[in-house]
Amino acid sequence: MAEVSGGGKSPLPSGYEYDFISAVLDDYHCVICHLPLREPVQTRCGHRFCKNCLDEAIRRLPFPECPADRESLDPEKDIFPDKATERHILSCHVKCPSEGCDWTGETRYVEKHLESCGYKVITCPNSNCQVKMERIYLKDHVIQLCQWRIVHCVYCNEKHIKCDEEKHANECLKIPTSCSNGCGQVIAREEIGNHIETDCPLTMIPCPYLSVGCNTKVQREKLASHLQSSTEAHLALACVKVDDTQKELANTQAELKNTQTQLTDAQEMTRDLVKKVDKLQRQMKEKLNEKQVNEAIESKVMQMKKAKSFMWKIRNFSEVLRQAKEGGLFKILNSDPFYSESCGYKMQLFLYPNGGGSGVNTHVSVYHGVIQGEYDALLSWPFKTAVRITLFDQQHFSPQNVDFCFTHNVAERPKENSNHSIGRHEFVSHEKLMTRRYLVDDTLFVRVVIGSDTTQLKWWSTEPLLTSVRI
């Protein structure tokens, strides 16, 4: 019996012990390992070695030399493959190295025999499986016994290893599962939630009249019986709910009305605060010396001279008119205050969407007023000015604006934040307002132009409907 070791191409597979039936001469044994030569080579000095044994011996020596007689060697010229010896060894007969196998044959056929030898010990080919066995048992192990073999779930057809089968069974969404309510139905695990929510006859569900006060919960299969037996009770609850809803609606309407009242009060308070602020501003201005006041007036007048007119844009007019007709908000609209072009008098426009005086319910009324300004103490009174108020027709071609002009005489300096205002009750009728494009995108444009005297404005209205009102 001889053990063959080493690597590389060889007539004898490595890692096995062979029983040679034919005799192997001593000359055919390696001088280094003393075993039958494996891939034999011969040196110039006539010694035979296994190729791997000689390569390793030379690698360990400082200079290449024969391990048998220490003759120096040139690895390129003094070492030759020994094919004759290799043929002799390949012709020797050996027994199969696998325990229990009776095969015998020439050495050259050992490797081919081992490829199919049923007694050869091999490792399971499945990944992570380290089990070793004789080849005759491999098929049964791989198909039925190996815990690392790949199996398919019969429910979801997913692949997993055999040792994870229990884990997969606990997670598989397709595996049949009994309803947790105990109704007896067996369905896929992933459908259990939907079954309990919508189909299971034993699921407890609230009465459909929960919103009106029925807090009963019954099993789904008993819901019809509950509805039939509780019809009168449900009707009584519904009546109570309707009464409560009507009371809540009445309370909400009262709160809304109260809120509107508070909003009106807040607007009044805002006007009072504006008056107080204006008063404080006047008091602060009075404390300035005359030079500072004159410089401020001169600066303000220079700024005002840059403006040619005042344009008032009124948005959402349809809603404003609707609320004015209902007596709610927007009975009167106030423009932002503005100053006259050349002399610094503070002015404001006032518009009644549903009319004032003779124009109530039929016309839009507009008025021009002179109000308290920052520099009234330095201006001359009485004040006389020409005023032109225009409602723009927003058509692109041949617009027909609504104009009227008048002279506004203010006898004395305003003592409050408002003064007598001059305007027209019947400025434009509601009917005419809708005939052309005075109202575009629910928006009106009203412009006022102020002249220093009546000679500057030559387009006077012939209609004498000028009215003095107290705003």
Short mmCIF file of C-alpha atoms in Angstrom, two decimals:
data_model
loop_
_atom_site.label_atom_id
_atom_site.label_comp_id
_atom_site.label_asym_id
_atom_site.label_seq_id
_atom_site.Cartn_x
_atom_site.Cartn_y
_atom_site.Cartn_z
CA MET A 1 0.00 0.00 0.00
CA ALA A 2 1.39 3.44 -0.92
CA GLU A 3 0.10 6.98 -0.22
CA VAL A 4 0.35 9.39 -3.11
CA SER A 5 0.55 13.09 -2.32
CA GLY A 6 1.42 16.33 -4.09
CA GLY A 7 -0.30 18.51 -6.69
CA GLY A 8 -0.50 19.06 -10.43
CA LYS A 9 -1.20 16.60 -13.23
CA SER A 10 -0.51 13.05 -12.13
CA PRO A 11 -1.32 9.47 -13.10
CA LEU A 12 -2.58 8.97 -9.55
CA PRO A 13 -5.27 11.21 -8.00
CA SER A 14 -3.99 12.84 -4.81
CA GLY A 15 -5.42 12.28 -1.35
CA TYR A 16 -5.87 8.52 -1.60
CA GLU A 17 -3.98 5.38 -0.58
CA TYR A 18 -3.57 2.79 -3.34
CA ASP A 19 -2.95 -0.95 -3.11
CA PHE A 20 -0.67 -1.75 -6.03
CA ILE A 21 -1.33 -5.24 -7.34
CA SER A 22 1.63 -5.07 -9.77
CA ALA A 23 5.12 -4.65 -8.27
CA VAL A 24 6.71 -1.21 -8.55
CA LEU A 25 10.50 -1.35 -8.79
CA ASP A 26 12.57 0.62 -6.31
CA ASP A 27 13.94 2.64 -9.23
CA TYR A 28 10.46 3.97 -9.74
CA HIS A 29 10.22 5.39 -6.24
CA CYS A 30 10.92 9.05 -5.49
CA VAL A 31 14.26 9.62 -3.74
CA ILE A 32 12.62 12.33 -1.59
CA CYS A 33 9.15 10.95 -0.63
CA HIS A 34 10.05 7.25 -1.26
CA LEU A 35 6.63 6.67 -2.87
CA PRO A 36 5.87 5.55 -6.43
CA LEU A 37 6.80 8.41 -8.73
CA ARG A 38 4.12 10.94 -9.45
CA GLU A 39 4.69 12.99 -12.64
CA PRO A 40 8.28 11.65 -12.71
CA VAL A 41 11.30 13.70 -13.83
CA GLN A 42 14.97 12.66 -14.18
CA THR A 43 18.07 14.78 -13.52
CA ARG A 44 21.25 14.96 -15.59
CA CYS A 45 22.94 12.88 -12.88
CA GLY A 46 20.38 10.01 -13.37
CA HIS A 47 18.16 10.34 -10.29
CA ARG A 48 14.35 10.19 -10.46
CA PHE A 49 11.98 12.41 -8.44
CA CYS A 50 8.36 13.41 -8.33
CA LYS A 51 8.21 16.76 -10.15
CA ASN A 52 6.62 18.55 -7.21
CA CYS A 53 9.04 16.99 -4.70
CA LEU A 54 12.07 18.19 -6.72
CA ASP A 55 10.62 21.69 -7.30
CA GLU A 56 10.00 22.13 -3.58
CA ALA A 57 13.49 20.82 -2.66
CA ILE A 58 15.21 23.20 -5.10
CA ARG A 59 13.10 26.11 -3.83
CA ARG A 60 14.40 25.51 -0.29
CA LEU A 61 18.11 25.39 -1.34
CA PRO A 62 20.25 28.51 -1.81
CA PHE A 63 21.50 27.12 -5.15
CA PRO A 64 19.88 24.51 -7.47
CA GLU A 65 21.42 21.08 -6.85
CA CYS A 66 20.40 17.43 -6.89
CA PRO A 67 19.00 16.32 -3.49
CA ALA A 68 20.60 12.87 -3.97
CA ASP A 69 24.26 13.69 -4.78
CA ARG A 70 24.40 17.51 -4.41
CA GLU A 71 25.40 17.97 -8.04
CA SER A 72 24.60 21.47 -9.24
CA LEU A 73 21.64 21.67 -11.59
CA ASP A 74 20.36 24.07 -14.19
CA PRO A 75 16.52 23.75 -13.88
CA GLU A 76 16.12 24.73 -17.53
CA LYS A 77 18.65 22.22 -18.96
CA ASP A 78 19.39 19.47 -16.43
CA ILE A 79 15.82 18.28 -15.50
CA PHE A 80 13.73 16.22 -17.99
CA PRO A 81 10.25 14.57 -17.88
CA ASP A 82 10.65 10.78 -17.54
CA LYS A 83 7.89 9.50 -19.84
CA ALA A 84 9.12 5.90 -19.83
CA THR A 85 8.87 5.64 -16.07
CA GLU A 86 5.44 7.34 -16.17
CA ARG A 87 4.20 4.74 -18.70
CA HIS A 88 5.47 1.92 -16.49
CA ILE A 89 3.67 3.27 -13.41
CA LEU A 90 0.45 3.88 -15.39
CA SER A 91 0.54 0.23 -16.46
CA CYS A 92 0.67 -1.04 -12.88
CA HIS A 93 -2.59 -2.48 -11.50
CA VAL A 94 -4.17 -1.01 -8.35
CA LYS A 95 -7.36 -1.47 -6.33
CA CYS A 96 -9.98 1.34 -5.95
CA PRO A 97 -9.03 3.44 -2.90
CA SER A 98 -12.72 3.74 -1.84
CA GLU A 99 -13.56 1.46 1.07
CA GLY A 100 -15.99 -1.30 0.03
CA CYS A 101 -15.30 -1.01 -3.72
CA ASP A 102 -13.89 -4.18 -5.47
CA TRP A 103 -12.72 -2.45 -8.65
CA THR A 104 -9.12 -3.12 -9.88
CA GLY A 105 -7.38 -1.82 -12.98
CA GLU A 106 -4.43 0.02 -14.41
CA THR A 107 -3.37 3.17 -12.68
CA ARG A 108 -4.21 5.22 -15.76
CA TYR A 109 -7.94 4.44 -15.26
CA VAL A 110 -8.23 5.17 -11.55
CA GLU A 111 -9.32 8.81 -11.95
CA LYS A 112 -12.03 7.94 -14.49
CA HIS A 113 -13.32 5.18 -12.20
CA LEU A 114 -13.48 7.52 -9.20
CA GLU A 115 -15.74 9.90 -11.13
CA SER A 116 -18.50 7.28 -10.94
CA CYS A 117 -17.44 5.13 -7.99
CA GLY A 118 -20.46 4.60 -5.76
CA TYR A 119 -18.28 4.12 -2.67
CA LYS A 120 -16.32 7.35 -3.07
CA VAL A 121 -17.00 9.72 -0.15
CA ILE A 122 -18.15 13.12 -1.44
CA THR A 123 -19.66 16.29 0.08
CA CYS A 124 -23.31 17.30 -0.47
CA PRO A 125 -23.42 19.84 -3.35
CA ASN A 126 -26.09 22.00 -1.65
CA SER A 127 -24.77 25.36 -0.46
CA ASN A 128 -23.88 25.44 3.26
CA CYS A 129 -24.36 21.66 3.67
CA GLN A 130 -21.13 20.02 4.91
CA VAL A 131 -22.44 16.44 5.15
CA LYS A 132 -20.17 13.79 3.55
CA MET A 133 -21.36 10.39 2.30
CA GLU A 134 -20.72 7.65 -0.23
CA ARG A 135 -21.93 8.52 -3.73
CA ILE A 136 -24.60 5.79 -3.72
CA TYR A 137 -26.46 7.69 -0.97
CA LEU A 138 -26.06 11.18 -2.47
CA LYS A 139 -29.26 11.30 -4.56
CA ASP A 140 -31.52 10.27 -1.70
CA HIS A 141 -29.80 12.78 0.61
CA VAL A 142 -30.02 15.70 -1.82
CA ILE A 143 -33.68 15.08 -2.71
CA GLN A 144 -35.17 14.01 0.62
CA LEU A 145 -32.82 14.44 3.58
CA CYS A 146 -30.68 17.54 3.12
CA GLN A 147 -31.85 20.42 5.30
CA TRP A 148 -30.24 22.90 2.88
CA ARG A 149 -32.07 21.73 -0.25
CA ILE A 150 -34.35 24.19 -2.09
CA VAL A 151 -38.07 23.49 -1.74
CA HIS A 152 -41.18 25.27 -3.09
CA CYS A 153 -44.12 26.42 -1.00
CA VAL A 154 -47.26 24.64 -2.28
CA TYR A 155 -49.34 27.76 -1.54
CA CYS A 156 -47.28 30.71 -2.79
CA ASN A 157 -44.71 28.77 -4.91
CA GLU A 158 -41.85 30.76 -3.36
CA LYS A 159 -38.46 29.04 -3.01
CA HIS A 160 -36.75 28.59 0.36
CA ILE A 161 -34.36 26.16 2.04
CA LYS A 162 -35.78 23.20 3.90
CA CYS A 163 -34.49 24.31 7.30
CA ASP A 164 -36.44 27.61 6.92
CA GLU A 165 -39.70 25.84 6.14
CA GLU A 166 -41.25 26.53 9.55
CA LYS A 167 -40.26 30.18 9.42
CA HIS A 168 -41.80 30.52 5.94
CA ALA A 169 -44.98 28.81 7.11
CA ASN A 170 -45.32 31.46 9.85
CA GLU A 171 -44.91 34.28 7.31
CA CYS A 172 -46.54 32.95 4.12
CA LEU A 173 -49.49 35.14 3.13
CA LYS A 174 -51.08 32.43 0.98
CA ILE A 175 -51.18 29.66 3.57
CA PRO A 176 -54.78 28.68 4.54
CA THR A 177 -55.77 30.07 7.95
CA SER A 178 -58.91 29.73 10.03
CA CYS A 179 -60.92 32.88 10.77
CA SER A 180 -59.95 34.24 14.19
CA ASN A 181 -63.61 34.91 14.99
CA GLY A 182 -64.31 31.20 14.81
CA CYS A 183 -66.81 31.35 11.95
CA GLY A 184 -65.28 28.18 10.48
CA GLN A 185 -64.07 29.62 7.16
CA VAL A 186 -60.49 28.83 6.08
CA ILE A 187 -58.94 31.42 3.77
CA ALA A 188 -55.51 32.74 2.82
CA ARG A 189 -53.74 34.55 5.64
CA GLU A 190 -53.52 37.77 3.58
CA GLU A 191 -57.31 37.88 3.20
CA ILE A 192 -58.15 37.38 6.89
CA GLY A 193 -58.33 41.11 7.66
CA ASN A 194 -60.63 41.88 4.74
CA HIS A 195 -62.80 38.86 5.58
CA ILE A 196 -63.25 39.98 9.20
CA GLU A 197 -63.85 43.58 8.12
CA THR A 198 -66.44 42.95 5.40
CA ASP A 199 -67.67 39.32 5.34
CA CYS A 200 -67.35 37.44 8.62
CA PRO A 201 -70.85 36.85 10.07
CA LEU A 202 -69.45 36.83 13.63
CA THR A 203 -67.70 40.22 13.46
CA MET A 204 -69.14 42.76 15.91
CA ILE A 205 -70.27 45.87 14.01
CA PRO A 206 -71.96 49.11 15.17
CA CYS A 207 -75.58 49.85 14.41
CA PRO A 208 -76.02 52.01 11.27
CA TYR A 209 -77.97 54.46 13.48
CA LEU A 210 -74.89 55.20 15.58
CA SER A 211 -74.90 58.81 14.32
CA VAL A 212 -78.34 59.39 15.84
CA GLY A 213 -77.50 57.79 19.18
CA CYS A 214 -77.84 53.97 18.93
CA ASN A 215 -74.63 52.61 20.50
CA THR A 216 -75.55 48.93 20.11
CA LYS A 217 -72.98 46.55 18.57
CA VAL A 218 -74.13 43.21 17.16
CA GLN A 219 -72.68 40.38 15.12
CA ARG A 220 -73.02 40.97 11.39
CA GLU A 221 -75.38 38.04 10.98
CA LYS A 222 -77.72 39.50 13.62
CA LEU A 223 -77.80 43.07 12.26
CA ALA A 224 -81.01 42.60 10.25
CA SER A 225 -82.79 41.23 13.33
CA HIS A 226 -81.59 44.20 15.41
CA LEU A 227 -82.81 46.73 12.82
CA GLN A 228 -86.21 45.09 12.64
CA SER A 229 -86.70 44.89 16.40
CA SER A 230 -85.45 48.44 17.09
CA THR A 231 -87.30 50.40 14.39
CA GLU A 232 -89.34 52.50 16.83
CA ALA A 233 -86.32 53.22 19.03
CA HIS A 234 -84.28 54.30 15.99
CA LEU A 235 -87.11 56.59 14.83
CA ALA A 236 -87.28 58.22 18.26
CA LEU A 237 -83.52 58.76 18.28
CA ALA A 238 -83.69 60.26 14.78
CA CYS A 239 -86.39 62.72 15.90
CA VAL A 240 -84.31 63.78 18.89
CA LYS A 241 -81.29 64.20 16.59
CA VAL A 242 -83.29 66.40 14.21
CA ASP A 243 -84.48 68.58 17.12
CA ASP A 244 -80.94 68.93 18.42
CA THR A 245 -79.68 69.80 14.93
CA GLN A 246 -82.31 72.51 14.57
CA LYS A 247 -81.33 73.97 17.95
CA GLU A 248 -77.65 73.89 16.97
CA LEU A 249 -78.52 75.61 13.69
CA ALA A 250 -80.45 78.31 15.55
CA ASN A 251 -77.53 78.80 17.94
CA THR A 252 -75.12 79.00 15.02
CA GLN A 253 -77.25 81.62 13.30
CA ALA A 254 -77.43 83.61 16.55
CA GLU A 255 -73.65 83.38 16.92
CA LEU A 256 -73.22 84.51 13.32
CA LYS A 257 -75.48 87.49 13.91
CA ASN A 258 -73.58 88.29 17.09
CA THR A 259 -70.33 88.05 15.16
CA GLN A 260 -71.64 90.48 12.55
CA THR A 261 -72.64 92.87 15.33
CA GLN A 262 -69.18 92.57 16.86
CA LEU A 263 -67.64 93.21 13.45
CA THR A 264 -69.71 96.37 13.07
CA ASP A 265 -68.69 97.48 16.56
CA ALA A 266 -65.07 96.77 15.70
CA GLN A 267 -65.36 98.94 12.60
CA GLU A 268 -66.75 101.77 14.74
CA MET A 269 -63.91 101.31 17.20
CA THR A 270 -61.46 101.40 14.29
CA ARG A 271 -62.90 104.68 13.08
CA ASP A 272 -62.61 106.11 16.61
CA LEU A 273 -59.02 104.93 16.81
CA VAL A 274 -58.26 106.55 13.47
CA LYS A 275 -59.68 109.81 14.80
CA LYS A 276 -57.55 109.53 17.92
CA VAL A 277 -54.45 108.80 15.87
CA ASP A 278 -55.13 111.79 13.63
CA LYS A 279 -55.61 113.94 16.72
CA LEU A 280 -52.34 112.75 18.21
CA GLN A 281 -50.58 113.42 14.92
CA ARG A 282 -51.93 116.94 14.88
CA GLN A 283 -50.82 117.50 18.44
CA MET A 284 -47.35 116.23 17.59
CA LYS A 285 -47.17 118.46 14.52
CA GLU A 286 -48.19 121.51 16.53
CA LYS A 287 -45.17 120.96 18.75
CA LEU A 288 -42.80 121.29 15.81
CA ASN A 289 -41.35 124.72 15.11
CA GLU A 290 -42.62 126.70 12.16
CA LYS A 291 -39.58 125.96 10.05
CA GLN A 292 -40.01 122.21 10.40
CA VAL A 293 -43.73 122.47 9.61
CA ASN A 294 -43.08 124.58 6.50
CA GLU A 295 -40.43 122.13 5.29
CA ALA A 296 -42.82 119.21 5.84
CA ILE A 297 -45.64 121.02 3.99
CA GLU A 298 -43.35 121.94 1.11
CA SER A 299 -42.16 118.31 0.84
CA LYS A 300 -45.74 117.00 1.01
CA VAL A 301 -46.99 119.47 -1.61
CA MET A 302 -44.13 118.52 -3.95
CA GLN A 303 -45.12 114.88 -3.59
CA MET A 304 -48.79 115.65 -4.22
CA LYS A 305 -48.03 117.64 -7.35
CA LYS A 306 -46.73 114.47 -8.96
CA ALA A 307 -50.25 112.93 -8.87
CA LYS A 308 -52.69 113.97 -11.62
CA SER A 309 -55.82 112.19 -10.35
CA PHE A 310 -57.10 109.58 -7.94
CA MET A 311 -58.34 106.18 -9.25
CA TRP A 312 -60.60 104.03 -7.03
CA LYS A 313 -60.76 100.31 -7.84
CA ILE A 314 -63.79 98.54 -6.30
CA ARG A 315 -63.61 94.73 -6.38
CA ASN A 316 -66.34 92.08 -5.81
CA PHE A 317 -69.05 94.64 -6.53
CA SER A 318 -71.82 92.04 -7.03
CA GLU A 319 -71.37 90.75 -3.48
CA VAL A 320 -71.06 94.31 -2.13
CA LEU A 321 -74.35 95.27 -3.83
CA ARG A 322 -76.11 92.12 -2.60
CA GLN A 323 -75.15 92.76 1.03
CA ALA A 324 -76.05 96.45 0.74
CA LYS A 325 -79.53 95.52 -0.49
CA GLU A 326 -79.94 93.12 2.46
CA GLY A 327 -79.03 95.90 4.88
CA GLY A 328 -75.84 94.20 6.06
CA LEU A 329 -72.23 95.20 5.44
CA PHE A 330 -71.13 97.56 2.64
CA LYS A 331 -74.06 99.96 2.93
CA ILE A 332 -71.42 102.63 2.28
CA LEU A 333 -67.91 102.31 0.82
CA ASN A 334 -65.09 104.75 1.64
CA SER A 335 -62.14 105.26 -0.69
CA ASP A 336 -58.62 105.71 0.62
CA PRO A 337 -58.03 109.40 1.53
CA PHE A 338 -56.09 111.45 -1.05
CA TYR A 339 -54.77 114.99 -1.39
CA SER A 340 -55.66 117.60 -4.00
CA GLU A 341 -53.11 117.99 -6.74
CA SER A 342 -51.70 121.43 -5.99
CA CYS A 343 -52.80 122.69 -2.60
CA GLY A 344 -52.74 119.84 -0.08
CA TYR A 345 -56.40 119.56 0.94
CA LYS A 346 -57.33 116.06 2.13
CA MET A 347 -60.32 114.46 0.35
CA GLN A 348 -62.25 111.19 0.10
CA LEU A 349 -64.94 109.56 -2.08
CA PHE A 350 -68.05 107.85 -0.64
CA LEU A 351 -70.13 105.36 -2.62
CA TYR A 352 -73.55 103.87 -1.75
CA PRO A 353 -73.93 100.62 -3.77
CA ASN A 354 -77.72 100.56 -3.23
CA GLY A 355 -78.15 104.30 -3.50
CA GLY A 356 -78.86 107.16 -1.13
CA GLY A 357 -81.70 109.71 -1.04
CA SER A 358 -83.75 109.52 -4.24
CA GLY A 359 -81.46 106.78 -5.61
CA VAL A 360 -82.20 104.16 -2.94
CA ASN A 361 -82.76 100.67 -4.39
CA THR A 362 -82.37 101.88 -7.99
CA HIS A 363 -79.03 103.68 -8.36
CA VAL A 364 -75.43 103.81 -7.23
CA SER A 365 -74.77 107.10 -5.39
CA VAL A 366 -71.36 108.80 -5.16
CA TYR A 367 -70.19 111.81 -3.11
CA HIS A 368 -67.03 113.85 -2.76
CA GLY A 369 -65.97 115.16 0.62
CA VAL A 370 -63.20 117.31 2.12
CA ILE A 371 -61.97 115.79 5.39
CA GLN A 372 -59.53 116.71 8.12
CA GLY A 373 -55.92 116.73 6.89
CA GLU A 374 -52.49 117.06 8.44
CA TYR A 375 -51.92 120.62 7.29
CA ASP A 376 -55.40 122.18 7.49
CA ALA A 377 -54.12 124.83 9.93
CA LEU A 378 -51.80 126.22 7.26
CA LEU A 379 -54.29 126.18 4.37
CA SER A 380 -56.72 128.93 3.39
CA TRP A 381 -60.46 128.61 4.13
CA PRO A 382 -63.11 128.68 2.67
CA PHE A 383 -61.98 126.36 -0.12
CA LYS A 384 -63.46 126.21 -3.61
CA THR A 385 -62.54 123.52 -6.14
CA ALA A 386 -63.83 121.98 -9.37
CA VAL A 387 -64.47 118.24 -9.21
CA ARG A 388 -65.03 115.67 -11.95
CA ILE A 389 -66.12 112.11 -11.04
CA THR A 390 -66.02 109.43 -13.77
CA LEU A 391 -67.25 105.82 -13.89
CA PHE A 392 -65.20 104.08 -16.61
CA ASP A 393 -66.76 102.05 -19.42
CA GLN A 394 -64.17 99.28 -19.86
CA GLN A 395 -65.04 98.47 -23.49
CA HIS A 396 -62.08 98.59 -25.87
CA PHE A 397 -63.99 100.45 -28.59
CA SER A 398 -66.21 103.54 -28.20
CA PRO A 399 -66.38 103.60 -24.40
CA GLN A 400 -69.23 105.59 -22.87
CA ASN A 401 -68.03 106.76 -19.47
CA VAL A 402 -70.43 108.17 -16.88
CA ASP A 403 -69.24 111.68 -15.88
CA PHE A 404 -70.49 114.54 -13.83
CA CYS A 405 -68.75 117.73 -12.69
CA PHE A 406 -69.44 120.35 -10.07
CA THR A 407 -67.83 123.01 -7.94
CA HIS A 408 -67.31 122.03 -4.32
CA ASN A 409 -67.36 124.94 -1.88
CA VAL A 410 -66.12 124.22 1.64
CA ALA A 411 -66.99 127.18 3.87
CA GLU A 412 -64.75 126.41 6.81
CA ARG A 413 -62.00 124.13 7.98
CA PRO A 414 -63.33 120.64 8.89
CA LYS A 415 -63.71 120.27 12.66
CA GLU A 416 -64.23 116.49 12.53
CA ASN A 417 -62.81 113.66 10.45
CA SER A 418 -65.61 114.19 7.94
CA ASN A 419 -67.44 117.15 6.43
CA HIS A 420 -70.46 117.87 4.29
CA SER A 421 -70.05 115.93 1.04
CA ILE A 422 -71.37 116.83 -2.39
CA GLY A 423 -72.43 114.23 -4.92
CA ARG A 424 -75.22 112.65 -6.91
CA HIS A 425 -77.92 110.34 -5.51
CA GLU A 426 -78.64 109.01 -9.00
CA PHE A 427 -75.07 108.69 -10.30
CA VAL A 428 -75.73 105.54 -12.38
CA SER A 429 -78.75 103.21 -12.32
CA HIS A 430 -78.36 99.52 -11.50
CA GLU A 431 -79.97 98.79 -14.87
CA LYS A 432 -77.50 100.90 -16.85
CA LEU A 433 -74.60 99.48 -14.85
CA MET A 434 -75.32 96.08 -16.40
CA THR A 435 -75.88 97.28 -20.01
CA ARG A 436 -72.25 97.95 -20.93
CA ARG A 437 -68.84 96.93 -19.59
CA TYR A 438 -68.83 99.22 -16.56
CA LEU A 439 -68.48 96.05 -14.47
CA VAL A 440 -65.68 93.72 -15.71
CA ASP A 441 -64.37 90.82 -13.63
CA ASP A 442 -66.79 92.10 -10.98
CA THR A 443 -64.70 95.30 -10.67
CA LEU A 444 -65.57 99.02 -11.04
CA PHE A 445 -63.13 101.86 -11.71
CA VAL A 446 -64.09 105.36 -10.45
CA ARG A 447 -61.77 108.34 -11.00
CA VAL A 448 -61.85 111.82 -9.49
CA VAL A 449 -59.99 114.80 -10.97
CA ILE A 450 -59.59 117.97 -8.90
CA GLY A 451 -59.10 121.47 -10.43
CA SER A 452 -57.78 124.54 -8.62
CA ASP A 453 -60.74 126.59 -9.88
CA THR A 454 -63.86 126.15 -12.01
CA THR A 455 -62.24 127.45 -15.19
CA GLN A 456 -60.01 124.36 -15.40
CA LEU A 457 -62.95 121.98 -16.04
CA LYS A 458 -65.05 122.73 -19.16
CA TRP A 459 -67.18 119.54 -19.30
CA TRP A 460 -70.03 120.29 -16.96
CA SER A 461 -73.06 118.04 -16.46
CA THR A 462 -76.39 119.66 -17.29
CA GLU A 463 -78.15 117.57 -14.67
CA PRO A 464 -78.70 119.64 -11.49
CA LEU A 465 -78.85 116.64 -9.09
CA LEU A 466 -76.13 117.78 -6.69
CA THR A 467 -76.89 117.04 -3.06
CA SER A 468 -75.16 117.97 0.16
CA VAL A 469 -75.08 115.11 2.64
CA ARG A 470 -73.48 114.51 6.03
CA ILE A 471 -71.27 111.38 5.96
#
